[in-house]
mmCIF file with all atom_site columns, C-alpha atoms in Angstrom:
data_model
loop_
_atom_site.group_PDB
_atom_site.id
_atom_site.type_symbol
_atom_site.label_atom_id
_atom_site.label_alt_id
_atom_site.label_comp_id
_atom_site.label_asym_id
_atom_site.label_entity_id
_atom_site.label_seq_id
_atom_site.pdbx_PDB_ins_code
_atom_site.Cartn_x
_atom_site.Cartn_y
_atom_site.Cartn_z
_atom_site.occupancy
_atom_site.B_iso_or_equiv
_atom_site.pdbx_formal_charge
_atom_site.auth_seq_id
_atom_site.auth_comp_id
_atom_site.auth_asym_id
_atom_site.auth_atom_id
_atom_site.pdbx_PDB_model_num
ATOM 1   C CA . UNK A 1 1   ? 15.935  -19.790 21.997  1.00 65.00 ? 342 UNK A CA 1
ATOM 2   C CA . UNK A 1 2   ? 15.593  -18.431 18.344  1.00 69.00 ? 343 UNK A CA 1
ATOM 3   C CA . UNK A 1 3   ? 12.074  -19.231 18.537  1.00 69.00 ? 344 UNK A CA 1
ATOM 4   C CA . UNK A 1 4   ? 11.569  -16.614 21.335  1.00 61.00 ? 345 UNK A CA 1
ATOM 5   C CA . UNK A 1 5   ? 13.172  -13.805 20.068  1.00 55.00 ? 346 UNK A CA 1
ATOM 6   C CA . UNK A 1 6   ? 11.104  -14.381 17.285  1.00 58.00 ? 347 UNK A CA 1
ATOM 7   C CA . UNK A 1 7   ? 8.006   -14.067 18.999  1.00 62.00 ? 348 UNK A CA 1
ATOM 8   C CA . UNK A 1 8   ? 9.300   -11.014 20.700  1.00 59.00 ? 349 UNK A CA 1
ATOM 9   C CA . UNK A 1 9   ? 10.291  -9.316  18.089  1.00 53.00 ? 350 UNK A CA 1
ATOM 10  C CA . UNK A 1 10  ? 7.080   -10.073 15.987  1.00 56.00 ? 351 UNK A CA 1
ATOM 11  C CA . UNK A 1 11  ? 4.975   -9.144  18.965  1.00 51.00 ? 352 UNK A CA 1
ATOM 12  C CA . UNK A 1 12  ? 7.245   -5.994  19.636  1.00 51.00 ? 353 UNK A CA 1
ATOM 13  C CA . UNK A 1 13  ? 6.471   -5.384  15.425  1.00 53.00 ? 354 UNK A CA 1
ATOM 14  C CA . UNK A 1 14  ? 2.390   -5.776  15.797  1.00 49.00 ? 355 UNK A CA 1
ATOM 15  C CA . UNK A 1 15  ? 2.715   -2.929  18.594  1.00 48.00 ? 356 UNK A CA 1
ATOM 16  C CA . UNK A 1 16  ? 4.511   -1.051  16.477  1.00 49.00 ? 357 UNK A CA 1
ATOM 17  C CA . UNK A 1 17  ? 1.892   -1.701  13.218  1.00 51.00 ? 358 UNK A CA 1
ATOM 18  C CA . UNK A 1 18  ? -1.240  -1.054  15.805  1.00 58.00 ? 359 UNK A CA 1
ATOM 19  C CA . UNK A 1 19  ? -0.098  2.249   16.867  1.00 72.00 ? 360 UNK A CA 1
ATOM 20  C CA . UNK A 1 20  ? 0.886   3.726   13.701  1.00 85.00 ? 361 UNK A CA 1
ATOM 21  C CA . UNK A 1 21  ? -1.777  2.571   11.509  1.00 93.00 ? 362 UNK A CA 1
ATOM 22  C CA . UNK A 1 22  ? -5.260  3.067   10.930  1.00 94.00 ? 363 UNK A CA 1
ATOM 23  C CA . UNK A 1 23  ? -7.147  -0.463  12.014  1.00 92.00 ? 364 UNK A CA 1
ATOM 24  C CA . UNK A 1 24  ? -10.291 -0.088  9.404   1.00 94.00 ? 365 UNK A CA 1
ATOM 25  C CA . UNK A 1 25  ? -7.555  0.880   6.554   1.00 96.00 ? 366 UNK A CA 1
ATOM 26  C CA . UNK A 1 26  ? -3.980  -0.230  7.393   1.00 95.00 ? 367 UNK A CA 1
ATOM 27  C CA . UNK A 1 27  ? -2.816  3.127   5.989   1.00 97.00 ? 368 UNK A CA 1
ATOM 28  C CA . UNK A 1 28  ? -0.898  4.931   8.556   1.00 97.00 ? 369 UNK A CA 1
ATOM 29  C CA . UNK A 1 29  ? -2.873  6.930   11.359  1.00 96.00 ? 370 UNK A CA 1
ATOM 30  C CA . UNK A 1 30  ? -3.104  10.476  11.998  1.00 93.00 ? 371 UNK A CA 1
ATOM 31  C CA . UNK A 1 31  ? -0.349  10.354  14.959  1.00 92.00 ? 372 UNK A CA 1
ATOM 32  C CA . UNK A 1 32  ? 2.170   8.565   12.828  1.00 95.00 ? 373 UNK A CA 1
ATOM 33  C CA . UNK A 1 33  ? 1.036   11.356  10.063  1.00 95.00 ? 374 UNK A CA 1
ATOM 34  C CA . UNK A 1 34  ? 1.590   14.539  13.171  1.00 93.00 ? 375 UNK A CA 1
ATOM 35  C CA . UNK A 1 35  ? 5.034   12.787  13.770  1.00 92.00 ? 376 UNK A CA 1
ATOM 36  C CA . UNK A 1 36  ? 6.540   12.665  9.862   1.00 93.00 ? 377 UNK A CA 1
ATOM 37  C CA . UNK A 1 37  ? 5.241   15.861  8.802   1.00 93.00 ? 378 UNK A CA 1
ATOM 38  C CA . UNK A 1 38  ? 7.289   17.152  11.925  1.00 90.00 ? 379 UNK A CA 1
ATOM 39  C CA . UNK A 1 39  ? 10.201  15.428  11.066  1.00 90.00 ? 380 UNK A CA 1
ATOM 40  C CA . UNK A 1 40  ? 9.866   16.875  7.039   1.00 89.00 ? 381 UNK A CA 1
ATOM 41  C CA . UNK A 1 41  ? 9.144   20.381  7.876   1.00 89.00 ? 382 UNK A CA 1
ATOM 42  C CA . UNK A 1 42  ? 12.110  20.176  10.580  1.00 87.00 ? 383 UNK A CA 1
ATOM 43  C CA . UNK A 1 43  ? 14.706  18.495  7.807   1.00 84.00 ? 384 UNK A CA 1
ATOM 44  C CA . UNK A 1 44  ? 13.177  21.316  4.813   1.00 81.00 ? 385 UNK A CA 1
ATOM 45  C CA . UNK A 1 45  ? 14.375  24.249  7.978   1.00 81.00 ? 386 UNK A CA 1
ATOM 46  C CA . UNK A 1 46  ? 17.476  22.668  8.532   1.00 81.00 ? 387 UNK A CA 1
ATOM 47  C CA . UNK A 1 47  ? 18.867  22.174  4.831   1.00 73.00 ? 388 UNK A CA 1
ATOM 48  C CA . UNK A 1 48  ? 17.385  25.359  3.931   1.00 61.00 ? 389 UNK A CA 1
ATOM 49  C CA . UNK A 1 49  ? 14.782  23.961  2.223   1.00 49.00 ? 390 UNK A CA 1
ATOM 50  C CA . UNK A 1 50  ? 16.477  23.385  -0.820  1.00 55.00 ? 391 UNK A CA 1
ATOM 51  C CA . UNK A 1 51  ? 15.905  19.854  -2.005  1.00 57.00 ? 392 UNK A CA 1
ATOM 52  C CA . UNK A 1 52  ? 19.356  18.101  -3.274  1.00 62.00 ? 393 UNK A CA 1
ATOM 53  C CA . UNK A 1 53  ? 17.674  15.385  -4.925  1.00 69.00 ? 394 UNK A CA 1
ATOM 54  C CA . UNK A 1 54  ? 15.308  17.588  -7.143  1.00 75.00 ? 395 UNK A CA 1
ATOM 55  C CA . UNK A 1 55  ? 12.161  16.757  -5.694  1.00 85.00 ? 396 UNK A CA 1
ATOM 56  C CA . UNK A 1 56  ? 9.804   18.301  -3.191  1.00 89.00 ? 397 UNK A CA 1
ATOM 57  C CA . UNK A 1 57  ? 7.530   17.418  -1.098  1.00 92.00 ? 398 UNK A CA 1
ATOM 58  C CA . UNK A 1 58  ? 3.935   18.218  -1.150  1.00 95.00 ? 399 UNK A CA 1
ATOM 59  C CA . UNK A 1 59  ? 0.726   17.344  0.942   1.00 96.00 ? 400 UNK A CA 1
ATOM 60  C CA . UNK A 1 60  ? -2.407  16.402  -0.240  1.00 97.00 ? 401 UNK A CA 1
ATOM 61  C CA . UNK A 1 61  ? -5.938  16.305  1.529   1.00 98.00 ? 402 UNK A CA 1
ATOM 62  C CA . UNK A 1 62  ? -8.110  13.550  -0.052  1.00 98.00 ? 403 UNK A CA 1
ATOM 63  C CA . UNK A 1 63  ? -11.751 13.648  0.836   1.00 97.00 ? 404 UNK A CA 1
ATOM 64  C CA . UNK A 1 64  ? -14.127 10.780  -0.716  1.00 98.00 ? 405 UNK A CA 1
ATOM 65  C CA . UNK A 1 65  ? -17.103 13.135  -2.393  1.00 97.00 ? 406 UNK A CA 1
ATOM 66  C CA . UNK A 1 66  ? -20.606 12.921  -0.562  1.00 96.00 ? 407 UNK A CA 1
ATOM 67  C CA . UNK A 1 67  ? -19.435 10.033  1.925   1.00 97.00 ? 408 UNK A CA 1
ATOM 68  C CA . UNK A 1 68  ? -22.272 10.979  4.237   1.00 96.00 ? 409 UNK A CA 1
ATOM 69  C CA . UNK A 1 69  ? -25.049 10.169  1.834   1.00 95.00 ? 410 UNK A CA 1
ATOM 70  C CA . UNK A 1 70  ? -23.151 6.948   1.207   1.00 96.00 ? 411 UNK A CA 1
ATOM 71  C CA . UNK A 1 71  ? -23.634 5.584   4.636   1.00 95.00 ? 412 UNK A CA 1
ATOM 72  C CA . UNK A 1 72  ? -27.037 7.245   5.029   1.00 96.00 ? 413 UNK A CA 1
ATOM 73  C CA . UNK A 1 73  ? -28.088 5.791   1.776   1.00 95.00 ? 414 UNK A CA 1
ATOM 74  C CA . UNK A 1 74  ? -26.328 2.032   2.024   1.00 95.00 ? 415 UNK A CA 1
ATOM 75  C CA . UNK A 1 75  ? -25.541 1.873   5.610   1.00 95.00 ? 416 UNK A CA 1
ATOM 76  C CA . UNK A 1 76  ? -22.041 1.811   7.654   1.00 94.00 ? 417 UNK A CA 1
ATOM 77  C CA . UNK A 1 77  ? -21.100 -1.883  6.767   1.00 95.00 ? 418 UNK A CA 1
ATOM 78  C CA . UNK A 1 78  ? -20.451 -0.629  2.722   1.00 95.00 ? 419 UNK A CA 1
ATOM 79  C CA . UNK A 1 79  ? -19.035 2.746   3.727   1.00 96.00 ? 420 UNK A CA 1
ATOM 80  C CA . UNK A 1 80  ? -16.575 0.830   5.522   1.00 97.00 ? 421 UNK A CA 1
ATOM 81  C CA . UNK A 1 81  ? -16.282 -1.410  2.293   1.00 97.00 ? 422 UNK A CA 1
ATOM 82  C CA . UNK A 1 82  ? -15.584 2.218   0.533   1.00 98.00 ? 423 UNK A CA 1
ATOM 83  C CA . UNK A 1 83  ? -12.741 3.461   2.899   1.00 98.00 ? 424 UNK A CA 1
ATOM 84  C CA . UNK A 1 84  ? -11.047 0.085   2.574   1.00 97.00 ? 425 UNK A CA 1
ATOM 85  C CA . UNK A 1 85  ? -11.341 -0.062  -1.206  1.00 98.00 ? 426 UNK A CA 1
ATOM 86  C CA . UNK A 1 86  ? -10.314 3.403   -1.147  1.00 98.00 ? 427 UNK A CA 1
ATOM 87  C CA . UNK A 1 87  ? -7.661  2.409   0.829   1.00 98.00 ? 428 UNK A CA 1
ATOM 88  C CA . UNK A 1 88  ? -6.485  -0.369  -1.880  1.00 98.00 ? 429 UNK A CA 1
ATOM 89  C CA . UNK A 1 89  ? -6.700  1.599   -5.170  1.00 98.00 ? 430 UNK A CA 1
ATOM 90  C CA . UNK A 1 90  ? -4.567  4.639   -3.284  1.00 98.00 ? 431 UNK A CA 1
ATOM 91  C CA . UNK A 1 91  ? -1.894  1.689   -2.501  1.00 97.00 ? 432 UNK A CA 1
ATOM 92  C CA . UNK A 1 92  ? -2.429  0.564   -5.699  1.00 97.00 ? 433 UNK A CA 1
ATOM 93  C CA . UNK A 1 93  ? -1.738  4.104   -7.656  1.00 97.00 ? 434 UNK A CA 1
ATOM 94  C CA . UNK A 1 94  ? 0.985   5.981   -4.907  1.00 96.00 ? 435 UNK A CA 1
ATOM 95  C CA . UNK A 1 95  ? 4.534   4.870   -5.262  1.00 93.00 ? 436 UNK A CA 1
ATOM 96  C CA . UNK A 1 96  ? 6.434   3.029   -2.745  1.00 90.00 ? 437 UNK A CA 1
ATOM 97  C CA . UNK A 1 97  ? 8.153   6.248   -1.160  1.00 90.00 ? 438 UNK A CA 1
ATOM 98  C CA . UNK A 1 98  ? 4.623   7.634   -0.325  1.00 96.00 ? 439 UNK A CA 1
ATOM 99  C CA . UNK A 1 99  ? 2.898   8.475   2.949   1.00 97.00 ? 440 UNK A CA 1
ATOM 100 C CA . UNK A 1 100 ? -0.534  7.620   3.320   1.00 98.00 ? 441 UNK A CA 1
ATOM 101 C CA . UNK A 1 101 ? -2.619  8.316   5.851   1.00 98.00 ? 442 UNK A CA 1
ATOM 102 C CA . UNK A 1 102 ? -5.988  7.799   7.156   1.00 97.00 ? 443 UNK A CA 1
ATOM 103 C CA . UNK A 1 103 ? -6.407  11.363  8.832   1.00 93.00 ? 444 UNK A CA 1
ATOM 104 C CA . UNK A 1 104 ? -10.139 10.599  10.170  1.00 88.00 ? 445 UNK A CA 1
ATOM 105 C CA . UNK A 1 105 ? -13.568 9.511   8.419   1.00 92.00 ? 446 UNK A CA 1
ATOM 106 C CA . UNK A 1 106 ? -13.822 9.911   4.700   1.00 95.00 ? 447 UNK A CA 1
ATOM 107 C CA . UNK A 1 107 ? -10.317 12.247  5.038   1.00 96.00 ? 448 UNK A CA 1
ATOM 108 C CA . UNK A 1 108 ? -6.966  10.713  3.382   1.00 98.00 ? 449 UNK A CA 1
ATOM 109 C CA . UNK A 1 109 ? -3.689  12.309  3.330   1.00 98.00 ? 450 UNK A CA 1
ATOM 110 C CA . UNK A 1 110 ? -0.493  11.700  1.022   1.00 98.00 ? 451 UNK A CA 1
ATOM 111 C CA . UNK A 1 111 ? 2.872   12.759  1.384   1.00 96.00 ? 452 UNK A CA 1
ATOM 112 C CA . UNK A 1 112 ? 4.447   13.106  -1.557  1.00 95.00 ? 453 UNK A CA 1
ATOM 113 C CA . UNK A 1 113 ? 8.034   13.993  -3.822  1.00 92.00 ? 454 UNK A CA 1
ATOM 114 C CA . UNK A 1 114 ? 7.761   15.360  -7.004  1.00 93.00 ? 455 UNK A CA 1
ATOM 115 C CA . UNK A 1 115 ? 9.706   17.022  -9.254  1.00 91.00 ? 456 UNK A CA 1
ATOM 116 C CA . UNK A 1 116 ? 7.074   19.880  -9.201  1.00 92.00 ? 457 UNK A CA 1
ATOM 117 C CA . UNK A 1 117 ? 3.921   21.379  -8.928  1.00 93.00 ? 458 UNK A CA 1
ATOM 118 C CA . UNK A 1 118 ? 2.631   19.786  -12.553 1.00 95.00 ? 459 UNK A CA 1
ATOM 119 C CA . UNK A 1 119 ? 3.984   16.114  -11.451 1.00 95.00 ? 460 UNK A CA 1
ATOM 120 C CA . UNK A 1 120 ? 2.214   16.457  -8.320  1.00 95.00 ? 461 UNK A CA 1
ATOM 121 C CA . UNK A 1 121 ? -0.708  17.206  -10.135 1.00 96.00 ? 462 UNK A CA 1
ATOM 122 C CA . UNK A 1 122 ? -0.624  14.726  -12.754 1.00 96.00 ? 463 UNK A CA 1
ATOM 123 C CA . UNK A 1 123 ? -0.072  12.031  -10.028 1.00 96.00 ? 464 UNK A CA 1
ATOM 124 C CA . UNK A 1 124 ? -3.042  13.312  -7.759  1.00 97.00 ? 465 UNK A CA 1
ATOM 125 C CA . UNK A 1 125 ? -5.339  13.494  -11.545 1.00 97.00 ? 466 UNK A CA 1
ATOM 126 C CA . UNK A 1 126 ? -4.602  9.822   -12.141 1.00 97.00 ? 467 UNK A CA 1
ATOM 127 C CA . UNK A 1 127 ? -5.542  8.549   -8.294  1.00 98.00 ? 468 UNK A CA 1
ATOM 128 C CA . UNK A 1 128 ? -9.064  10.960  -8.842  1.00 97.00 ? 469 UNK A CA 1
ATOM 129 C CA . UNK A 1 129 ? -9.351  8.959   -12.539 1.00 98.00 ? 470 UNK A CA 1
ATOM 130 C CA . UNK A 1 130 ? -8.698  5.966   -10.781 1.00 98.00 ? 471 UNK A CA 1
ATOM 131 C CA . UNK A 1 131 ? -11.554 6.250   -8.043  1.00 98.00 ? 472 UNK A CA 1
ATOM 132 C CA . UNK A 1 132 ? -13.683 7.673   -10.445 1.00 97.00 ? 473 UNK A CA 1
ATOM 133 C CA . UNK A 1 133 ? -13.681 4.606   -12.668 1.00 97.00 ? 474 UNK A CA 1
ATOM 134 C CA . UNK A 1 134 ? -13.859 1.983   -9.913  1.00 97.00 ? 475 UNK A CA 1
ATOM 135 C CA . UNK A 1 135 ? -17.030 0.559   -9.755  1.00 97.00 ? 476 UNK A CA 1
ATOM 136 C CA . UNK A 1 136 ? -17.883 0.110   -6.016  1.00 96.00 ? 477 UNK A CA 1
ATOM 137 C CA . UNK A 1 137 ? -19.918 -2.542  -4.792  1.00 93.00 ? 478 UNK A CA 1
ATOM 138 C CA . UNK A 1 138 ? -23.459 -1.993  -4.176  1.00 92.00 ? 479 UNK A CA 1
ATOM 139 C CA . UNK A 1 139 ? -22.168 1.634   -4.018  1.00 95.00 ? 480 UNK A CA 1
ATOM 140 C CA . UNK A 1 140 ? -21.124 2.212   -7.834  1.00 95.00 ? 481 UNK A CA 1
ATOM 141 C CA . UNK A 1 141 ? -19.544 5.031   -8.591  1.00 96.00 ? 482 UNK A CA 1
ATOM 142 C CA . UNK A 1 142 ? -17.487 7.139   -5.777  1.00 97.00 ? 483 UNK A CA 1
ATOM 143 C CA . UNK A 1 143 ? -15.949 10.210  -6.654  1.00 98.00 ? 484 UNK A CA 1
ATOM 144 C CA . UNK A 1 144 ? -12.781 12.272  -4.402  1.00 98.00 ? 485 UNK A CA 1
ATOM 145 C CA . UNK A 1 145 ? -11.696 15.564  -3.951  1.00 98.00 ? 486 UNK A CA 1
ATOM 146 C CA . UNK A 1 146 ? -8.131  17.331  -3.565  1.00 97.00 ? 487 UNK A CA 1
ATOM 147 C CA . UNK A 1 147 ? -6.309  19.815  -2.121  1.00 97.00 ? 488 UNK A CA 1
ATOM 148 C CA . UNK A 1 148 ? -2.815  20.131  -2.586  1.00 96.00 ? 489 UNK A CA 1
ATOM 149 C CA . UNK A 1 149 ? 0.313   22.315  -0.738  1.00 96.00 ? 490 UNK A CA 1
ATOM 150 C CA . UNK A 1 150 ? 3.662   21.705  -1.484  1.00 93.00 ? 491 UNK A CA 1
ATOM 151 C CA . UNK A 1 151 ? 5.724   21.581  2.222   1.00 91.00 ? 492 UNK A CA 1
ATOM 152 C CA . UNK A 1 152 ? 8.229   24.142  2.714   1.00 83.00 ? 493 UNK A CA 1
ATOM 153 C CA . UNK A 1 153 ? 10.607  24.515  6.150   1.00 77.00 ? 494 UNK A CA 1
ATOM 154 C CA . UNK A 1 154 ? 8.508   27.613  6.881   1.00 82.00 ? 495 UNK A CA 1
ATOM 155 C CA . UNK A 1 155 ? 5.436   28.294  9.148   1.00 80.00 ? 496 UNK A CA 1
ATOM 156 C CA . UNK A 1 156 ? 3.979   25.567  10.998  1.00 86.00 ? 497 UNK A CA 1
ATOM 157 C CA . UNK A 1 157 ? 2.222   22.102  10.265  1.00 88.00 ? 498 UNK A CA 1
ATOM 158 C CA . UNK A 1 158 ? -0.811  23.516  11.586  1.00 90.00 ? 499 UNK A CA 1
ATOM 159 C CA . UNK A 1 159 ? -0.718  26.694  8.643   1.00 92.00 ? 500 UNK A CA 1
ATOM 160 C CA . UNK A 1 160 ? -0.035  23.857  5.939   1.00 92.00 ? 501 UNK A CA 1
ATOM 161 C CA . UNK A 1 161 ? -3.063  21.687  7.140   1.00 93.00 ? 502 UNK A CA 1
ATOM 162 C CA . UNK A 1 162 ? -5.070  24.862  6.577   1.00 95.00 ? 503 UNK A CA 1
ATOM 163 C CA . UNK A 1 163 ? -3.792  25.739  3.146   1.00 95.00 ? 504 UNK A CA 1
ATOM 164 C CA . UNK A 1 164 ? -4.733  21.944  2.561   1.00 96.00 ? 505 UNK A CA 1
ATOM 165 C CA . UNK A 1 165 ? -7.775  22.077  3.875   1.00 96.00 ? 506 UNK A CA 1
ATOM 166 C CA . UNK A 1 166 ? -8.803  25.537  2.094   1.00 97.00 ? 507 UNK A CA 1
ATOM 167 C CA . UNK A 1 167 ? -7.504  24.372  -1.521  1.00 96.00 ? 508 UNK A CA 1
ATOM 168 C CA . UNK A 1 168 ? -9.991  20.842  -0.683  1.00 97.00 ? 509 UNK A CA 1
ATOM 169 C CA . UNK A 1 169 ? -12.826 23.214  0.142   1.00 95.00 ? 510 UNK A CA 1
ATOM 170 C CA . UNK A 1 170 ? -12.350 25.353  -3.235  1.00 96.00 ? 511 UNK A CA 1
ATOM 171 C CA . UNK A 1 171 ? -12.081 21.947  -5.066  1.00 95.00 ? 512 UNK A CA 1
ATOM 172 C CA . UNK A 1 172 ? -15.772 20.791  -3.547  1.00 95.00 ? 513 UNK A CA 1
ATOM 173 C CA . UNK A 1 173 ? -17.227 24.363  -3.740  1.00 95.00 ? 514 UNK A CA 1
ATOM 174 C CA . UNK A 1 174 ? -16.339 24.550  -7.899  1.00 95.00 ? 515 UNK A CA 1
ATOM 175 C CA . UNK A 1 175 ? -17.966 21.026  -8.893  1.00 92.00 ? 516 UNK A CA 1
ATOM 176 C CA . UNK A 1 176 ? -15.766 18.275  -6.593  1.00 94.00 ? 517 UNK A CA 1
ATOM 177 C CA . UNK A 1 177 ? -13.846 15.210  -7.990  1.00 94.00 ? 518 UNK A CA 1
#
């Protein structure tokens, strides 16, 4: 009888895992990522926004530099190879505590605490170091850009995508990675 609950409860578990996470990556998926930043934005309203543990939160847009020419140039198969190495060194560099999300194509968002603005920064600097020195197979070297908003109870998740997605633009307009 043990056995069964077991195999409804991993089964019931894989459901869970498919619908919240991105099946090329494994990072979480951009429904899981509309449903959290909800849930942070609604928290930041209701305690004022004032965080008691010292840290804030802040949202990064990731976006893997010239991705198109990548698949153009070496073909789907190794762009896939990309996102999923991607995938790993992000894992590999975020702590524990922090979101990440596949958000669609070549585009990666993190959900992050930080003390402030600077350890954001320093945190985001040393993932971009890390990509940049990666050697990528048959690819070689793969570069990403950032854009970074820290999350406050105010305005809507829609605004803060924007302000995301305008400070990855300026980062790719003034020289990328």
């Amino acid at each position: 009888m043990t056995g069964a609950f077991l195999r409804i409860y991993q089964n019931y578990q894989a459901l869970l895992n498919e619908n919240q996470r991105d099946r090329l990556t494994g990072l979480l998926n951009r429904r899981t990522f509309d449903d959290q930043i909800s849930q942070i934005m609604e928290a930041q309203r209701t305690n004022n926004a004032a965080p008691k543990d010292g840290f804030s939160h802040f949202m990064a847009i990731l976006d893997i530099d010239h991705f198109k020419s990548i698949n153009d140039t070496f073909g789907h198969l190794y762009g896939d190879e990309v996102l999923l190495l991607f995938a790993r060194i992000m894992k590999q560099t975020f702590r524990n505590g922090d979101l990440l999300y596949r958000f669609g194509g070549e585009e990666f968002v993190v959900l992050l605490k930080a003390m402030d603005a600077a350890s954001c920064l320093h945190t985001l600097n040393r993932f971009r170091k890390n990509i940049e020195k990666y050697a990528f197979p048959q690819v070689g070297r793969v570069t990403v850009s950032g854009g970074c908003v820290i999350i406050t109870g105010d305005g809507l998740q829609t605004t803060l995508l924007d302000c995301a997605d305008q400070a990855l633009y300026y980062a790719k307009k003034n020289g990328r990675n």
